[in-house]
Amino acid sequence: MTTTSKDDNKVALDMASWMFNIVTSVGIIIVNKSLMATYGYTFATTLTGLHFAATTIMTLVLKRLGYIQSSHLPPSDILKFVLFANFSIVGMNVSLMWNSVGFYQIAKLTMIPVSCFLEVVLDSVRYSRDTKLSILLVLLGVAICTVTDMSVNLKGFIAAFIAVWSTSLQQYYVHYLQRKHSIGSFNLLGHTAPPQAASLLLVGPFMDYWLTNKRVDSYNYAFTSVMFIMLSCAIAIGTNLSQFICIGRFTAVTFQVLGHMKTILVLILGFIFFGKEGLNLHVVVGMIVAIFGMMWYGHASSQPNGKERIHTLSTNKIEEEIGLVKSNELDEKV
C-alpha cells in the first residue's frame, strides 16, 4: 500500500471515528433527555452504571466470538482509571446540581486547558502558537453560545474542580493506557467496564437518592420507560466505545476541542425541533467562532510543529485501526 493510500485510509478512519462518536453522543443526549424529562427517570448515576453493564456484556460477547484477544492490564492501572472515571461521573452530576448552568458550562470548558496541562507535564507535548490560539478561539465561541447566567459558591466550585480534573485525567488515561500497554479500544473497555459497572451500580442508588431525594427501586418501571432505558444502554455502548476509539487515535485535547462540535450540533437540533426561543445573534456568532476555531485547530495541530511530543513512551504500536485485532505482547520496558 502506497503512502498516499495509507494517508487516505487514515483520514477516512478518523472521519468515521468522529462521526461514530458524534452520532452516538448526540443520540444518547436526546434519549436521556426524553427519559428524564418525559418519564421522570432522574437517576443519572444508576443509569450510567447500567450503561457500563451493557458495555460489559458487549465486550464479553466479542471476547467469546474471538474479536477481543486476552491481554493484561495491571490492577493498579485499572483502579486508577475507574477512580478517575467514577469521580468524573459523580462530580459532573453534583456540579450541575450545585452550580448555575453558566458556571457549569465554564467548568466544562476548562477541561481543555487542564488536558493541555496534563499533556505538557506528563507527555512533554509542545504546542505551536497557532494551535494555542485556535484552542482559545474554540473556548471563546462555545462560551458565547452556552454561558448565560453565572454564580459561584464554594461547594459548587469544589464539585466542579473535582469533576474537571477527574474527567481530564480519565480521558488522558484512555490514550495513555492504550499506548503504554499496546491494547486497542475494545480491549481497554473489556478491562475497565466491569469494575465501573459494579461500582456505579453499587454507589449509584445512594448517590441518586442524595441528589434527587427519590429511590430508584420505587420508580414505576412501565413498558415505555424500560424501552427507553434499554435504548439508552444500547446507544451508550457505542458512546463508550467511540470515546475510547477517538481518544486512542488522537489525544484527550483533540477529543475535547473537536468534541465541542457536539455542543454546537445539539444547540442546532434544539432550535430545529424545539423552536427558536434561544436562537439570537450572539448564539449564532458564537457558533461561527467555535466552528472556525475547530477548523483552525485541525489545520494547526496537523502541521509539523503544531503539536509534538518531545519524549515518547517506549511501547509497541497501538492495535491497528479500532482494536479488533490480536493484541501484541506487552513492552517489557514500560
Coordinates of N, CA and C in Angstrom, one line a residue, residues 10-231:
K10 N -6.3 6.5 6.6 CA -6.2 7.1 8.0 C -7.3 8.2 8.1
V11 N -7.3 9.1 7.1 CA -8.3 10.2 7.1 C -9.7 9.7 7.1
A12 N -10.0 8.6 6.3 CA -11.3 8.1 6.3 C -11.7 7.4 7.6
L13 N -10.7 6.7 8.2 CA -11.0 6.1 9.5 C -11.2 7.2 10.6
D14 N -10.4 8.3 10.6 CA -10.5 9.3 11.5 C -11.9 10.0 11.4
M15 N -12.3 10.2 10.2 CA -13.7 10.8 10.0 C -14.8 9.9 10.5
A16 N -14.6 8.6 10.2 CA -15.6 7.6 10.6 C -15.7 7.5 12.1
S17 N -14.5 7.6 12.8 CA -14.5 7.6 14.3 C -15.2 8.8 14.8
W18 N -14.9 10.0 14.3 CA -15.6 11.2 14.8 C -17.1 11.1 14.6
M19 N -17.5 10.7 13.4 CA -18.9 10.6 13.1 C -19.6 9.6 14.0
F20 N -19.0 8.5 14.3 CA -19.5 7.5 15.2 C -19.7 8.1 16.6
N21 N -18.7 8.9 17.0 CA -18.8 9.5 18.3 C -19.9 10.6 18.4
I22 N -20.0 11.4 17.3 CA -20.9 12.5 17.3 C -22.4 11.9 17.3
V23 N -22.6 10.9 16.4 CA -24.0 10.4 16.3 C -24.4 9.7 17.6
T24 N -23.5 8.9 18.2 CA -23.9 8.2 19.4 C -24.1 9.2 20.6
S25 N -23.2 10.2 20.7 CA -23.2 11.2 21.8 C -24.5 12.0 21.7
V26 N -24.8 12.5 20.5 CA -26.0 13.3 20.4 C -27.2 12.5 20.6
G27 N -27.2 11.2 20.1 CA -28.3 10.3 20.3 C -28.6 10.0 21.7
I28 N -27.6 9.8 22.5 CA -27.8 9.5 23.9 C -28.3 10.7 24.7
I29 N -27.8 11.9 24.3 CA -28.3 13.1 24.9 C -29.8 13.2 24.7
I30 N -30.3 13.0 23.5 CA -31.7 13.1 23.1 C -32.5 12.1 23.9
V31 N -32.1 10.8 23.9 CA -32.8 9.8 24.6 C -32.8 10.0 26.1
N32 N -31.7 10.4 26.7 CA -31.7 10.6 28.1 C -32.5 11.8 28.5
K33 N -32.6 12.8 27.7 CA -33.4 14.0 28.0 C -34.9 13.6 28.0
S34 N -35.3 12.8 27.0 CA -36.6 12.3 27.0 C -36.9 11.4 28.2
L35 N -36.0 10.5 28.5 CA -36.2 9.6 29.6 C -36.3 10.3 31.0
M36 N -35.5 11.4 31.1 CA -35.6 12.1 32.4 C -36.7 13.1 32.5
A37 N -36.9 13.9 31.4 CA -37.9 14.9 31.3 C -39.3 14.4 31.2
T38 N -39.5 13.4 30.3 CA -40.8 12.9 30.0 C -41.3 11.8 30.9
Y39 N -40.3 10.9 31.3 CA -40.7 9.7 32.0 C -40.2 9.8 33.5
G40 N -39.5 10.9 33.8 CA -39.1 11.1 35.2 C -38.1 10.2 35.8
Y41 N -37.3 9.6 34.9 CA -36.2 8.7 35.4 C -34.9 9.6 35.6
T42 N -34.8 10.1 36.8 CA -33.7 11.1 37.1 C -32.5 10.5 37.8
F43 N -32.4 9.2 37.7 CA -31.3 8.5 38.4 C -30.1 8.4 37.5
A44 N -29.4 9.5 37.3 CA -28.3 9.6 36.3 C -27.1 8.7 36.6
T45 N -26.7 8.6 37.9 CA -25.6 7.7 38.3 C -25.9 6.3 38.1
T46 N -27.1 5.9 38.5 CA -27.5 4.5 38.3 C -27.6 4.2 36.8
L47 N -28.2 5.1 36.0 CA -28.3 4.9 34.6 C -26.9 4.7 34.0
T48 N -25.9 5.5 34.4 CA -24.6 5.3 33.9 C -24.0 3.9 34.2
G49 N -24.3 3.4 35.5 CA -23.9 2.1 35.8 C -24.5 1.0 34.9
L50 N -25.8 1.2 34.5 CA -26.5 0.3 33.6 C -25.8 0.4 32.2
H51 N -25.4 1.6 31.8 CA -24.6 1.8 30.5 C -23.4 0.9 30.5
F52 N -22.6 1.0 31.6 CA -21.4 0.2 31.7 C -21.7 -1.3 31.8
A53 N -22.8 -1.7 32.4 CA -23.2 -3.1 32.5 C -23.4 -3.6 31.1
A54 N -24.1 -2.8 30.3 CA -24.4 -3.2 28.9 C -23.1 -3.3 28.1
T55 N -22.2 -2.3 28.3 CA -20.9 -2.3 27.7 C -20.1 -3.6 28.0
T56 N -20.2 -3.9 29.3 CA -19.5 -5.2 29.8 C -20.0 -6.4 29.1
I57 N -21.3 -6.5 28.9 CA -21.9 -7.6 28.2 C -21.4 -7.7 26.8
M58 N -21.4 -6.5 26.1 CA -20.9 -6.4 24.7 C -19.5 -6.9 24.6
T59 N -18.6 -6.5 25.6 CA -17.2 -6.9 25.5 C -17.0 -8.4 25.7
L60 N -17.9 -9.0 26.6 CA -17.8 -10.4 26.9 C -18.3 -11.2 25.6
V61 N -19.3 -10.7 25.0 CA -19.8 -11.4 23.7 C -18.7 -11.3 22.7
L62 N -18.1 -10.2 22.5 CA -17.0 -10.0 21.5 C -15.8 -10.9 21.8
K63 N -15.5 -11.0 23.1 CA -14.4 -11.9 23.5 C -14.7 -13.3 23.2
R64 N -16.0 -13.7 23.4 CA -16.4 -15.1 23.2 C -16.3 -15.4 21.7
L65 N -16.6 -14.4 20.8 CA -16.6 -14.6 19.4 C -15.2 -14.5 18.8
G66 N -14.2 -14.1 19.7 CA -12.8 -14.1 19.2 C -12.4 -12.7 18.7
Y67 N -13.2 -11.7 18.8 CA -12.8 -10.4 18.3 C -11.9 -9.6 19.3
I68 N -12.0 -10.0 20.6 CA -11.1 -9.4 21.6 C -10.2 -10.5 22.2
Q69 N -8.9 -10.3 22.0 CA -7.9 -11.3 22.5 C -7.6 -11.0 23.9
S70 N -7.1 -12.0 24.6 CA -6.7 -11.9 26.0 C -5.5 -10.9 26.1
S71 N -5.6 -10.0 27.1 CA -4.5 -9.1 27.3 C -4.4 -8.8 28.8
H72 N -3.3 -8.2 29.2 CA -3.1 -7.9 30.7 C -3.0 -6.5 30.9
L73 N -3.7 -6.0 32.0 CA -3.7 -4.7 32.4 C -3.5 -4.7 33.9
P74 N -2.4 -4.1 34.5 CA -2.2 -4.2 35.9 C -3.4 -3.7 36.7
P75 N -3.7 -4.3 37.8 CA -4.9 -3.9 38.7 C -4.7 -2.4 39.1
S76 N -3.5 -2.0 39.4 CA -3.3 -0.6 39.8 C -3.7 0.4 38.8
D77 N -3.4 0.1 37.5 CA -3.9 1.0 36.4 C -5.4 1.0 36.3
I78 N -6.0 -0.2 36.4 CA -7.5 -0.3 36.3 C -8.1 0.5 37.5
L79 N -7.5 0.3 38.7 CA -8.1 1.0 39.8 C -8.0 2.5 39.7
K80 N -6.9 3.1 39.2 CA -6.7 4.5 39.0 C -7.7 5.0 37.9
F81 N -7.8 4.2 36.9 CA -8.8 4.7 35.8 C -10.2 4.7 36.3
V82 N -10.6 3.6 37.0 CA -12.0 3.6 37.5 C -12.3 4.7 38.5
L83 N -11.3 5.0 39.4 CA -11.5 6.1 40.3 C -11.7 7.4 39.6
F84 N -10.8 7.7 38.6 CA -10.9 8.9 37.9 C -12.3 9.0 37.2
A85 N -12.7 7.9 36.5 CA -13.9 7.9 35.7 C -15.1 8.0 36.6
N86 N -15.1 7.4 37.8 CA -16.3 7.5 38.6 C -16.4 8.8 39.3
F87 N -15.3 9.4 39.7 CA -15.3 10.7 40.3 C -15.7 11.7 39.2
S88 N -15.4 11.5 38.0 CA -15.8 12.3 36.9 C -17.4 12.3 36.8
I89 N -17.9 11.1 36.8 CA -19.4 11.0 36.6 C -20.1 11.6 37.8
V90 N -19.7 11.3 39.0 CA -20.4 11.8 40.2 C -20.1 13.3 40.3
G91 N -18.9 13.7 40.0 CA -18.6 15.1 40.1 C -19.4 16.0 39.2
M92 N -19.6 15.5 38.0 CA -20.4 16.3 37.0 C -21.8 16.4 37.4
N93 N -22.4 15.3 37.9 CA -23.8 15.3 38.4 C -23.9 16.3 39.6
V94 N -23.0 16.3 40.5 CA -23.1 17.1 41.7 C -22.8 18.6 41.3
S95 N -21.9 18.8 40.4 CA -21.6 20.2 39.9 C -22.8 20.8 39.2
L96 N -23.5 20.0 38.4 CA -24.7 20.5 37.8 C -25.8 20.9 38.8
M97 N -25.8 20.1 39.9 CA -26.9 20.4 40.9 C -26.5 21.6 41.7
W98 N -25.2 21.8 42.1 CA -24.8 22.9 43.0 C -24.5 24.2 42.3
N99 N -24.3 24.2 41.0 CA -23.9 25.4 40.3 C -24.9 25.9 39.3
S100 N -24.8 27.1 39.0 CA -25.7 27.7 37.9 C -25.2 27.0 36.6
V101 N -26.1 27.0 35.6 CA -25.8 26.4 34.3 C -24.6 27.1 33.7
G102 N -24.5 28.4 33.8 CA -23.4 29.2 33.3 C -22.1 28.7 33.8
F103 N -22.0 28.6 35.2 CA -20.7 28.2 35.8 C -20.4 26.7 35.4
Y104 N -21.4 25.9 35.3 CA -21.2 24.5 34.9 C -20.6 24.4 33.5
Q105 N -21.1 25.3 32.6 CA -20.5 25.3 31.2 C -19.1 25.8 31.2
I106 N -18.8 26.9 32.0 CA -17.5 27.4 32.1 C -16.5 26.3 32.7
A107 N -17.0 25.6 33.7 CA -16.2 24.5 34.2 C -15.9 23.4 33.2
K108 N -16.9 23.1 32.4 CA -16.6 22.1 31.3 C -15.6 22.6 30.3
L109 N -15.6 23.9 30.0 CA -14.7 24.5 29.1 C -13.2 24.4 29.6
T110 N -13.1 24.4 30.9 CA -11.7 24.4 31.5 C -11.1 23.1 31.3
M111 N -11.8 22.0 30.9 CA -11.2 20.7 30.7 C -10.2 20.8 29.6
I112 N -10.3 21.7 28.6 CA -9.4 21.7 27.5 C -8.0 22.2 28.0
P113 N -7.9 23.4 28.7 CA -6.6 23.8 29.3 C -6.0 22.8 30.3
V114 N -6.9 22.2 31.1 CA -6.4 21.2 32.0 C -5.8 20.0 31.3
S115 N -6.5 19.5 30.2 CA -6.0 18.4 29.4 C -4.6 18.8 28.7
C116 N -4.6 20.1 28.3 CA -3.3 20.6 27.7 C -2.2 20.5 28.7
F117 N -2.5 21.0 30.0 CA -1.5 21.0 31.0 C -1.0 19.5 31.3
L118 N -1.9 18.6 31.3 CA -1.5 17.2 31.6 C -0.6 16.7 30.5
E119 N -0.9 17.0 29.3 CA -0.1 16.5 28.2 C 1.3 17.2 28.2
V120 N 1.3 18.5 28.5 CA 2.6 19.2 28.6 C 3.5 18.6 29.7
V121 N 2.9 18.4 30.9 CA 3.6 17.9 32.1 C 4.0 16.4 32.0
L122 N 3.0 15.6 31.6 CA 3.2 14.2 31.7 C 3.7 13.6 30.4
D123 N 3.4 14.2 29.2 CA 3.9 13.7 28.0 C 4.9 14.6 27.3
S124 N 5.3 15.7 27.9 CA 6.2 16.6 27.3 C 5.8 17.0 25.9
V125 N 4.5 17.3 25.7 CA 3.9 17.8 24.5 C 4.2 19.3 24.3
R126 N 4.5 19.8 23.1 CA 4.7 21.2 22.9 C 3.7 21.6 21.8
Y127 N 3.0 22.7 22.1 CA 2.0 23.3 21.2 C 2.6 24.5 20.5
S128 N 2.2 24.6 19.2 CA 2.6 25.8 18.5 C 1.7 27.0 18.9
R129 N 2.1 28.2 18.5 CA 1.3 29.4 18.8 C -0.1 29.3 18.1
D130 N -0.1 28.9 16.9 CA -1.4 28.8 16.2 C -2.3 27.7 16.8
T131 N -1.8 26.6 17.3 CA -2.6 25.6 18.0 C -3.2 26.2 19.3
K132 N -2.4 26.9 20.0 CA -2.9 27.5 21.3 C -4.0 28.6 21.0
L133 N -3.7 29.4 20.0 CA -4.7 30.4 19.6 C -6.0 29.8 19.1
S134 N -5.9 28.7 18.4 CA -7.1 28.1 17.9 C -8.0 27.5 19.0
I135 N -7.3 26.9 20.0 CA -8.0 26.4 21.2 C -8.7 27.5 22.0
L136 N -8.0 28.7 22.1 CA -8.7 29.8 22.8 C -9.9 30.3 22.0
L137 N -9.8 30.2 20.6 CA -10.9 30.6 19.8 C -12.1 29.7 20.0
V138 N -11.9 28.4 20.1 CA -12.9 27.4 20.3 C -13.6 27.7 21.7
L139 N -12.8 27.9 22.7 CA -13.3 28.2 24.1 C -14.2 29.4 24.0
L140 N -13.7 30.5 23.3 CA -14.5 31.7 23.3 C -15.8 31.5 22.6
G141 N -15.8 30.8 21.4 CA -17.0 30.6 20.7 C -18.0 29.8 21.5
V142 N -17.6 28.7 22.1 CA -18.5 27.9 22.9 C -19.1 28.6 24.1
A143 N -18.2 29.4 24.7 CA -18.6 30.2 25.9 C -19.7 31.2 25.4
I144 N -19.5 31.9 24.3 CA -20.5 32.8 23.8 C -21.9 32.1 23.6
C145 N -21.8 30.8 23.1 CA -23.0 30.1 22.8 C -23.8 29.6 24.0
T146 N -23.0 29.2 25.0 CA -23.7 28.4 26.1 C -23.7 29.1 27.5
V147 N -22.8 30.1 27.7 CA -22.8 30.7 29.0 C -23.7 31.9 29.1
T148 N -24.7 31.8 30.1 CA -25.6 32.9 30.3 C -25.4 33.4 31.7
D149 N -26.2 32.9 32.6 CA -26.1 33.3 34.0 C -24.8 32.7 34.6
M150 N -24.2 33.3 35.6 CA -23.1 32.6 36.2 C -23.0 33.1 37.7
S151 N -23.2 32.2 38.6 CA -23.0 32.5 40.0 C -22.1 31.3 40.6
V152 N -21.3 31.7 41.6 CA -20.3 30.7 42.1 C -20.5 30.6 43.6
N153 N -20.5 29.4 44.1 CA -20.5 29.2 45.6 C -19.4 28.2 45.9
L154 N -18.9 28.1 47.1 CA -17.7 27.3 47.5 C -17.9 25.8 47.2
K155 N -19.0 25.2 47.7 CA -19.2 23.8 47.5 C -19.4 23.5 46.0
G156 N -20.0 24.4 45.2 CA -20.2 24.2 43.8 C -18.9 24.2 43.1
F157 N -18.0 25.2 43.5 CA -16.7 25.3 43.0 C -15.8 24.0 43.2
I158 N -15.9 23.5 44.4 CA -15.2 22.3 44.8 C -15.6 21.1 43.9
A159 N -17.0 21.0 43.8 CA -17.5 19.9 42.9 C -17.1 20.0 41.5
A160 N -17.1 21.3 41.0 CA -16.6 21.5 39.6 C -15.1 21.2 39.4
F161 N -14.4 21.6 40.4 CA -12.9 21.4 40.4 C -12.6 19.9 40.3
I162 N -13.3 19.1 41.2 CA -13.1 17.6 41.2 C -13.6 17.0 39.8
A163 N -14.7 17.5 39.3 CA -15.2 17.0 38.1 C -14.3 17.2 36.9
V164 N -13.8 18.5 36.8 CA -12.9 18.8 35.7 C -11.6 18.0 35.7
W165 N -11.0 18.0 36.9 CA -9.7 17.3 37.0 C -9.8 15.7 36.8
S166 N -10.9 15.2 37.4 CA -11.1 13.7 37.2 C -11.4 13.4 35.8
T167 N -12.3 14.2 35.1 CA -12.6 13.9 33.7 C -11.4 14.0 32.8
S168 N -10.6 15.1 33.1 CA -9.4 15.3 32.3 C -8.4 14.1 32.5
L169 N -8.2 13.7 33.7 CA -7.3 12.6 34.0 C -7.9 11.2 33.4
Q170 N -9.2 11.0 33.5 CA -9.8 9.8 32.9 C -9.5 9.8 31.4
Q171 N -9.7 10.9 30.7 CA -9.5 11.0 29.2 C -8.1 10.8 28.9
Y172 N -7.2 11.4 29.7 CA -5.8 11.3 29.5 C -5.4 9.8 29.6
Y173 N -5.9 9.1 30.6 CA -5.6 7.7 30.8 C -6.1 6.8 29.7
V174 N -7.2 7.1 29.1 CA -7.7 6.3 27.9 C -6.6 6.2 26.9
H175 N -6.0 7.4 26.5 CA -4.9 7.4 25.5 C -3.6 6.8 26.0
Y176 N -3.3 7.1 27.3 CA -2.0 6.7 27.9 C -2.0 5.2 28.0
L177 N -3.1 4.6 28.5 CA -3.1 3.1 28.7 C -3.0 2.4 27.4
Q178 N -3.7 2.9 26.4 CA -3.6 2.2 25.0 C -2.2 2.3 24.5
R179 N -1.5 3.4 24.7 CA -0.1 3.5 24.2 C 0.8 2.6 25.1
K180 N 0.6 2.7 26.4 CA 1.5 2.0 27.3 C 1.5 0.5 27.2
H181 N 0.3 0.0 27.1 CA 0.1 -1.5 27.1 C -0.2 -2.1 25.7
S182 N -0.2 -1.2 24.6 CA -0.4 -1.7 23.3 C -1.7 -2.4 23.1
I183 N -2.7 -1.9 23.7 CA -4.0 -2.5 23.6 C -5.0 -1.6 22.8
G184 N -6.0 -2.1 22.2 CA -7.0 -1.3 21.5 C -8.2 -0.9 22.3
S185 N -9.1 -0.3 21.7 CA -10.3 0.3 22.4 C -11.1 -0.8 23.0
F186 N -11.4 -1.9 22.3 CA -12.2 -2.9 22.8 C -11.6 -3.6 24.0
N187 N -10.3 -3.8 23.9 CA -9.6 -4.5 25.0 C -9.6 -3.6 26.3
L188 N -9.4 -2.3 26.1 CA -9.4 -1.4 27.3 C -10.8 -1.4 27.9
L189 N -11.8 -1.3 27.1 CA -13.2 -1.3 27.6 C -13.4 -2.6 28.3
G190 N -12.9 -3.7 27.8 CA -13.1 -5.0 28.4 C -12.5 -5.1 29.8
H191 N -11.4 -4.3 30.0 CA -10.8 -4.3 31.4 C -11.5 -3.3 32.3
T192 N -12.0 -2.2 31.8 CA -12.5 -1.1 32.7 C -14.0 -1.1 32.9
A193 N -14.7 -1.6 31.9 CA -16.2 -1.5 32.0 C -16.8 -2.3 33.2
P194 N -16.3 -3.6 33.4 CA -16.9 -4.4 34.5 C -16.7 -3.7 35.9
P195 N -15.5 -3.3 36.3 CA -15.4 -2.6 37.6 C -16.2 -1.3 37.7
Q196 N -16.3 -0.6 36.5 CA -17.1 0.7 36.5 C -18.6 0.3 36.7
A197 N -19.0 -0.7 36.0 CA -20.4 -1.1 36.2 C -20.7 -1.5 37.6
A198 N -19.9 -2.3 38.2 CA -20.1 -2.8 39.5 C -20.1 -1.7 40.5
S199 N -19.1 -0.8 40.5 CA -19.0 0.2 41.5 C -20.2 1.3 41.3
L200 N -20.5 1.6 40.1 CA -21.6 2.6 39.9 C -23.0 2.0 40.3
L201 N -23.2 0.8 40.0 CA -24.5 0.2 40.4 C -24.6 0.0 41.9
L202 N -23.4 -0.1 42.5 CA -23.4 -0.2 44.0 C -23.6 1.2 44.6
V203 N -22.9 2.2 44.1 CA -23.0 3.5 44.7 C -24.1 4.3 44.2
G204 N -24.5 4.1 42.9 CA -25.5 4.9 42.2 C -26.8 5.1 42.9
P205 N -27.5 4.1 43.3 CA -28.8 4.3 44.0 C -28.7 5.3 45.2
F206 N -27.6 5.1 46.0 CA -27.4 6.0 47.1 C -27.1 7.5 46.7
M207 N -26.2 7.6 45.7 CA -25.9 8.9 45.2 C -27.1 9.6 44.6
D208 N -27.9 8.8 43.8 CA -29.1 9.4 43.2 C -30.2 9.8 44.2
Y209 N -30.3 9.0 45.3 CA -31.2 9.4 46.4 C -30.8 10.7 47.0
W210 N -29.5 10.8 47.2 CA -28.9 12.1 47.8 C -29.2 13.3 46.9
L211 N -29.1 13.1 45.6 CA -29.2 14.2 44.6 C -30.7 14.5 44.4
T212 N -31.5 13.5 44.3 CA -32.9 13.7 43.9 C -34.0 13.5 45.0
N213 N -33.5 12.9 46.1 CA -34.5 12.5 47.2 C -35.5 11.5 46.7
K214 N -35.2 10.7 45.7 CA -36.0 9.7 45.2 C -35.3 8.4 45.2
R215 N -36.0 7.3 45.4 CA -35.4 6.0 45.4 C -35.6 5.3 44.1
V216 N -34.5 4.7 43.6 CA -34.5 4.1 42.2 C -35.4 2.9 42.2
D217 N -35.5 2.2 43.4 CA -36.3 1.0 43.4 C -37.8 1.3 43.5
S218 N -38.2 2.5 43.8 CA -39.6 2.9 43.9 C -40.1 3.5 42.6
Y219 N -39.3 3.6 41.6 CA -39.7 4.2 40.3 C -40.7 3.2 39.6
N220 N -41.6 3.8 38.9 CA -42.6 3.0 38.2 C -42.0 2.6 36.8
Y221 N -41.5 1.3 36.8 CA -40.9 0.9 35.6 C -41.9 0.3 34.6
A222 N -42.6 1.3 33.9 CA -43.6 1.0 32.9 C -42.8 0.5 31.6
F223 N -43.6 -0.1 30.7 CA -43.0 -0.7 29.5 C -42.2 0.3 28.7
T224 N -42.8 1.5 28.5 CA -42.2 2.5 27.6 C -40.9 3.1 28.2
S225 N -40.9 3.3 29.6 CA -39.7 3.8 30.2 C -38.6 2.8 30.2
V226 N -39.0 1.5 30.4 CA -38.0 0.4 30.3 C -37.4 0.3 28.9
M227 N -38.2 0.5 27.9 CA -37.7 0.5 26.5 C -36.7 1.7 26.3
F228 N -37.0 2.8 26.9 CA -36.1 4.0 26.7 C -34.8 3.7 27.5
I229 N -34.9 3.1 28.7 CA -33.7 2.7 29.4 C -32.8 1.8 28.6
M230 N -33.4 0.8 28.0 CA -32.7 -0.2 27.1 C -32.1 0.5 25.9
L231 N -32.9 1.4 25.3 CA -32.3 2.1 24.2 C -31.1 3.0 24.6

